[in-house]
Each structure stands twice: as structure tokens, then as C-alpha cells.
């Protein structure tokens, strides 16, 4: 099995859990269920849950029901952020993943509430793992990592700065690290914690997550180069395509180097190079 097939297999497996989970939300009011189900099941790479479950395995854990709860939780947080990011008061986008955005399809109020519900679902899933599993301390630490990365010192903080009209080039590092890299890094850290990583491993996975998350945003800039608003504060607009591509290459090499002194990192190494080569 080559890497693309291996990634697809994990993605499909996760989507099976996701469909099952969505089928359990039938007690939600219909308007809410429709908006939540539409947003969760409308494709996407499922990168964060795949990373989380890979980190669990890397450090000797198993992708059991509790780990899957965390994988679902990180995808719910991600999906909420995309719904809110697309709203008229933020990026005002009509389409995501080639389909109407949540607010275009279900109305603005339902889209705001679908995002709110998804964030709450995430914490219900995390508390579910704490309650049902036999590794409370690890799950509490993993849940804290996700909550911190999603909040004011993470994704929300980054988004606020991204919306500032005159944040400028000096703020780009902060915006990329917070808006994009924080949740990706926390998915890896949460998985590592669940798997039983030691402190020194956590430091290594954090360093990798930070770099990988930054590369992810540079890659996103390059992918969006023809559609992104030219007034947007991005590395691409500040430094141009050549420098952005060079920075992506340089940081990808550095991220892979960080993995070289970690055990069981083969899948992550392949994922990093495939991802940055835009094969996923
Ligand atoms: C609204 C609190 C709040 C935060 C929004 C995630 C985010 C912050 C904004 C989305 C816009 C954006 C381009 C963010 C950078 C991160 C990013 C590239 C998200 C898209 O993630 P993918 O490519 O999406 O993993 P898929 O569609 O594959 O799930």
C-alpha cells in the first residue's frame, strides 16, 4: 500500500466513525441537525483526526473508543471554526469545498448555532472519554491541550488578529501560529498524551506540530493564490510566490528533520512530504 492509499484508508475509517456519531445526534432540532450534519459530512481532508490518531499509535497507545472521541472532537472544533470563518461578519464566503457554505444553505442564525453546538459537542466527547475510559489523567491533559489551542490564546486569538485591517507583516508569524498551527499542533499533542508520550517526546511533537502547522498555512496560501482577496494579510502577498514556496520547502525539510530523532515516525514523515508537495 502506498502512502496515498494508507492516508485514504485512515480517512475513510475516521469518516465511518463520524457518520456513526452524526447518526446519534437525531435528538437535535431538525434545523440544527441538518446544519451540523451537512458541515461535518461535506468532505475535507480529515487531517487533524488522522494526525491525532497517528500520534496515539506512535507513542504506544491504541486507536480505541476514547481516542476516537478525541479525533471526533478535534474535527468538530475544526468544522465549527470553518462555519464561523465563512460568515458574512468574517470572511463572507459563499462556497466551501465546492458546496454552499453553512450560512448560505441554512441561514446565518442556524450557521452560528451549528458552530456553537459543534464546539460543545467537542467538549462532551472529551468528557465522555474521561468518564468512560481508564486513563483520566491523560484525557484531562489532552482535553486541556485542545481547549487551549482552540481559544483566545490559540485559534480564536489568531482569528481576531487576522481580522485586524492593519496588523501588517510583523503579525503574520503570530497569526499563522495561532489561527492555523495551534489546533494542528494540539491534535498531535493530544494524541501523544493519550498514547502515553514522555515529557521529552511531548517537546519534540510540539516542535514538529508548530512547524508543520506553519507549513500548512503557507501551503494554503499557495493553493489559494488565485482566489484569495489581494488585500488579505498573508505571507504570499507580503513576500510573493517564490519566497513563499522557498519558505515552505525550507520549513518542511526542518519539520522532517525533527521527526528523524523520533521513533515510529515513518507515517508522519511521509505525510509531511506528501502534504507539502500538495499530494493530499
Ligand atoms: C472562527 C474561531 C474562528 C476561527 C477561524 C480555521 C480558521 C480560524 C479559519 C479558516 C480559514 C483558514 C484558511 C484558516 C487556516 C486554516 C485552514 C487552512 C483551514 C482549512 O483547513 P483544511 O485545509 O480544511 O484542513 P478541510 O476542508 O480539509 O477540512
mmCIF file of N, CA and C in Angstrom, residues 113-170:
data_model
loop_
_atom_site.group_PDB
_atom_site.id
_atom_site.type_symbol
_atom_site.label_atom_id
_atom_site.label_comp_id
_atom_site.label_asym_id
_atom_site.label_seq_id
_atom_site.Cartn_x
_atom_site.Cartn_y
_atom_site.Cartn_z
ATOM 1 N N UNK A 113 -25.342 28.967 15.245
ATOM 2 C CA UNK A 113 -25.721 27.987 16.270
ATOM 3 C C UNK A 113 -25.132 26.601 15.989
ATOM 4 N N UNK A 114 -24.999 26.245 14.711
ATOM 5 C CA UNK A 114 -24.361 24.959 14.382
ATOM 6 C C UNK A 114 -22.909 24.977 14.871
ATOM 7 N N UNK A 115 -22.222 26.118 14.668
ATOM 8 C CA UNK A 115 -20.844 26.243 15.167
ATOM 9 C C UNK A 115 -20.810 26.122 16.689
ATOM 10 N N UNK A 116 -21.733 26.816 17.336
ATOM 11 C CA UNK A 116 -21.794 26.753 18.811
ATOM 12 C C UNK A 116 -22.005 25.310 19.275
ATOM 13 N N UNK A 117 -22.949 24.633 18.612
ATOM 14 C CA UNK A 117 -23.253 23.247 19.010
ATOM 15 C C UNK A 117 -22.033 22.353 18.805
ATOM 16 N N UNK A 118 -21.315 22.553 17.690
ATOM 17 C CA UNK A 118 -20.141 21.713 17.412
ATOM 18 C C UNK A 118 -19.050 21.886 18.463
ATOM 19 N N UNK A 119 -18.872 23.126 18.910
ATOM 20 C CA UNK A 119 -17.853 23.351 19.941
ATOM 21 C C UNK A 119 -18.253 22.627 21.232
ATOM 22 N N UNK A 120 -19.527 22.699 21.552
ATOM 23 C CA UNK A 120 -19.995 21.995 22.757
ATOM 24 C C UNK A 120 -19.923 20.478 22.615
ATOM 25 N N UNK A 121 -20.242 19.996 21.413
ATOM 26 C CA UNK A 121 -20.135 18.546 21.159
ATOM 27 C C UNK A 121 -18.708 18.092 21.441
ATOM 28 N N UNK A 122 -17.749 18.919 21.006
ATOM 29 C CA UNK A 122 -16.345 18.536 21.196
ATOM 30 C C UNK A 122 -16.065 18.283 22.679
ATOM 31 N N UNK A 123 -16.536 19.181 23.535
ATOM 32 C CA UNK A 123 -16.235 19.013 24.959
ATOM 33 C C UNK A 123 -17.044 17.875 25.580
ATOM 34 N N UNK A 124 -18.229 17.627 25.053
ATOM 35 C CA UNK A 124 -18.981 16.446 25.521
ATOM 36 C C UNK A 124 -18.214 15.162 25.186
ATOM 37 N N UNK A 125 -17.652 15.116 23.988
ATOM 38 C CA UNK A 125 -16.884 13.929 23.582
ATOM 39 C C UNK A 125 -15.667 13.738 24.485
ATOM 40 N N UNK A 126 -15.001 14.844 24.787
ATOM 41 C CA UNK A 126 -13.805 14.761 25.635
ATOM 42 C C UNK A 126 -14.189 14.287 27.044
ATOM 43 N N UNK A 127 -15.233 14.899 27.602
ATOM 44 C CA UNK A 127 -15.667 14.461 28.940
ATOM 45 C C UNK A 127 -16.164 13.016 28.911
ATOM 46 N N UNK A 128 -16.734 12.620 27.782
ATOM 47 C CA UNK A 128 -17.168 11.227 27.630
ATOM 48 C C UNK A 128 -15.997 10.274 27.774
ATOM 49 N N UNK A 129 -14.863 10.645 27.163
ATOM 50 C CA UNK A 129 -13.667 9.794 27.265
ATOM 51 C C UNK A 129 -13.166 9.767 28.714
ATOM 52 N N UNK A 130 -13.185 10.932 29.374
ATOM 53 C CA UNK A 130 -12.727 10.997 30.773
ATOM 54 C C UNK A 130 -13.592 10.074 31.630
ATOM 55 N N UNK A 131 -14.896 10.102 31.364
ATOM 56 C CA UNK A 131 -15.857 9.346 32.182
ATOM 57 C C UNK A 131 -15.750 7.836 31.910
ATOM 58 N N UNK A 132 -15.619 7.477 30.647
ATOM 59 C CA UNK A 132 -15.717 6.057 30.288
ATOM 60 C C UNK A 132 -14.373 5.342 30.265
ATOM 61 N N UNK A 133 -13.313 6.073 30.009
ATOM 62 C CA UNK A 133 -12.017 5.425 29.836
ATOM 63 C C UNK A 133 -11.334 5.155 31.167
ATOM 64 N N UNK A 134 -10.168 4.519 31.086
ATOM 65 C CA UNK A 134 -9.465 4.226 32.337
ATOM 66 C C UNK A 134 -8.144 4.983 32.408
ATOM 67 N N UNK A 135 -8.156 6.163 31.771
ATOM 68 C CA UNK A 135 -6.917 6.936 31.793
ATOM 69 C C UNK A 135 -7.199 8.407 31.979
ATOM 70 N N UNK A 136 -7.912 8.691 33.062
ATOM 71 C CA UNK A 136 -8.433 10.039 33.282
ATOM 72 C C UNK A 136 -7.360 11.125 33.156
ATOM 73 N N UNK A 137 -6.214 10.907 33.786
ATOM 74 C CA UNK A 137 -5.188 11.970 33.807
ATOM 75 C C UNK A 137 -4.746 12.330 32.398
ATOM 76 N N UNK A 138 -4.536 11.304 31.569
ATOM 77 C CA UNK A 138 -4.112 11.570 30.183
ATOM 78 C C UNK A 138 -5.207 12.301 29.413
ATOM 79 N N UNK A 139 -6.460 11.891 29.606
ATOM 80 C CA UNK A 139 -7.546 12.503 28.837
ATOM 81 C C UNK A 139 -7.764 13.954 29.262
ATOM 82 N N UNK A 140 -7.593 14.228 30.544
ATOM 83 C CA UNK A 140 -7.753 15.618 31.010
ATOM 84 C C UNK A 140 -6.662 16.489 30.392
ATOM 85 N N UNK A 141 -5.445 15.995 30.363
ATOM 86 C CA UNK A 141 -4.360 16.788 29.754
ATOM 87 C C UNK A 141 -4.591 16.977 28.258
ATOM 88 N N UNK A 142 -5.046 15.916 27.608
ATOM 89 C CA UNK A 142 -5.290 16.010 26.159
ATOM 90 C C UNK A 142 -6.432 16.992 25.878
ATOM 91 N N UNK A 143 -7.488 16.923 26.697
ATOM 92 C CA UNK A 143 -8.618 17.838 26.518
ATOM 93 C C UNK A 143 -8.203 19.284 26.759
ATOM 94 N N UNK A 144 -7.365 19.499 27.776
ATOM 95 C CA UNK A 144 -6.882 20.858 28.062
ATOM 96 C C UNK A 144 -6.073 21.403 26.898
ATOM 97 N N UNK A 145 -5.266 20.539 26.288
ATOM 98 C CA UNK A 145 -4.444 20.986 25.153
ATOM 99 C C UNK A 145 -5.341 21.451 24.004
ATOM 100 N N UNK A 146 -6.394 20.694 23.731
ATOM 101 C CA UNK A 146 -7.296 21.077 22.631
ATOM 102 C C UNK A 146 -8.043 22.368 22.966
ATOM 103 N N UNK A 147 -8.522 22.469 24.225
ATOM 104 C CA UNK A 147 -9.283 23.666 24.620
ATOM 105 C C UNK A 147 -8.406 24.914 24.527
ATOM 106 N N UNK A 148 -7.171 24.794 25.007
ATOM 107 C CA UNK A 148 -6.272 25.958 24.981
ATOM 108 C C UNK A 148 -5.971 26.374 23.542
ATOM 109 N N UNK A 149 -5.759 25.379 22.678
ATOM 110 C CA UNK A 149 -5.411 25.690 21.286
ATOM 111 C C UNK A 149 -6.592 26.301 20.527
ATOM 112 N N UNK A 150 -7.804 25.970 20.945
ATOM 113 C CA UNK A 150 -8.985 26.488 20.238
ATOM 114 C C UNK A 150 -9.357 27.898 20.689
ATOM 115 N N UNK A 151 -8.880 28.313 21.857
ATOM 116 C CA UNK A 151 -9.382 29.539 22.488
ATOM 117 C C UNK A 151 -8.604 30.814 22.192
ATOM 118 N N UNK A 152 -8.714 31.755 23.140
ATOM 119 C CA UNK A 152 -8.163 33.102 22.960
ATOM 120 C C UNK A 152 -6.655 33.147 22.803
ATOM 121 N N UNK A 153 -5.959 32.170 23.372
ATOM 122 C CA UNK A 153 -4.506 32.115 23.162
ATOM 123 C C UNK A 153 -4.141 31.224 21.987
ATOM 124 N N UNK A 154 -5.162 30.792 21.242
ATOM 125 C CA UNK A 154 -4.919 29.922 20.093
ATOM 126 C C UNK A 154 -5.709 30.416 18.899
ATOM 127 N N UNK A 155 -6.535 29.520 18.372
ATOM 128 C CA UNK A 155 -7.228 29.796 17.103
ATOM 129 C C UNK A 155 -8.083 31.070 17.134
ATOM 130 N N UNK A 156 -8.855 31.265 18.203
ATOM 131 C CA UNK A 156 -9.706 32.467 18.264
ATOM 132 C C UNK A 156 -8.843 33.731 18.308
ATOM 133 N N UNK A 157 -7.775 33.687 19.108
ATOM 134 C CA UNK A 157 -6.863 34.846 19.172
ATOM 135 C C UNK A 157 -6.253 35.146 17.817
ATOM 136 N N UNK A 158 -5.840 34.097 17.115
ATOM 137 C CA UNK A 158 -5.248 34.270 15.789
ATOM 138 C C UNK A 158 -6.253 34.848 14.813
ATOM 139 N N UNK A 159 -7.483 34.377 14.923
ATOM 140 C CA UNK A 159 -8.522 34.863 14.007
ATOM 141 C C UNK A 159 -8.797 36.354 14.248
ATOM 142 N N UNK A 160 -8.811 36.756 15.525
ATOM 143 C CA UNK A 160 -9.038 38.177 15.846
ATOM 144 C C UNK A 160 -7.968 39.034 15.178
ATOM 145 N N UNK A 161 -6.709 38.617 15.295
ATOM 146 C CA UNK A 161 -5.625 39.408 14.681
ATOM 147 C C UNK A 161 -5.718 39.378 13.166
ATOM 148 N N UNK A 162 -6.169 38.238 12.633
ATOM 149 C CA UNK A 162 -6.293 38.127 11.179
ATOM 150 C C UNK A 162 -7.353 39.093 10.647
ATOM 151 N N UNK A 163 -8.326 39.423 11.483
ATOM 152 C CA UNK A 163 -9.392 40.322 11.035
ATOM 153 C C UNK A 163 -9.014 41.801 11.181
ATOM 154 N N UNK A 164 -7.892 42.076 11.861
ATOM 155 C CA UNK A 164 -7.489 43.480 12.012
ATOM 156 C C UNK A 164 -7.118 44.057 10.651
ATOM 157 N N UNK A 165 -7.584 45.254 10.336
ATOM 158 C CA UNK A 165 -7.304 45.776 8.992
ATOM 159 C C UNK A 165 -5.830 46.113 8.775
ATOM 160 N N UNK A 166 -5.097 46.420 9.844
ATOM 161 C CA UNK A 166 -3.712 46.880 9.631
ATOM 162 C C UNK A 166 -2.708 46.144 10.520
ATOM 163 N N UNK A 167 -2.902 44.809 10.657
ATOM 164 C CA UNK A 167 -1.989 44.039 11.520
ATOM 165 C C UNK A 167 -0.569 44.024 10.941
ATOM 166 N N UNK A 168 -0.470 43.960 9.623
ATOM 167 C CA UNK A 168 0.844 44.062 8.982
ATOM 168 C C UNK A 168 1.669 42.781 9.030
ATOM 169 N N UNK A 169 2.804 42.854 8.338
ATOM 170 C CA UNK A 169 3.677 41.691 8.179
ATOM 171 C C UNK A 169 4.206 41.165 9.519
ATOM 172 N N UNK A 170 4.454 42.094 10.456
ATOM 173 C CA UNK A 170 5.020 41.672 11.746
ATOM 174 C C UNK A 170 4.085 40.735 12.514
#
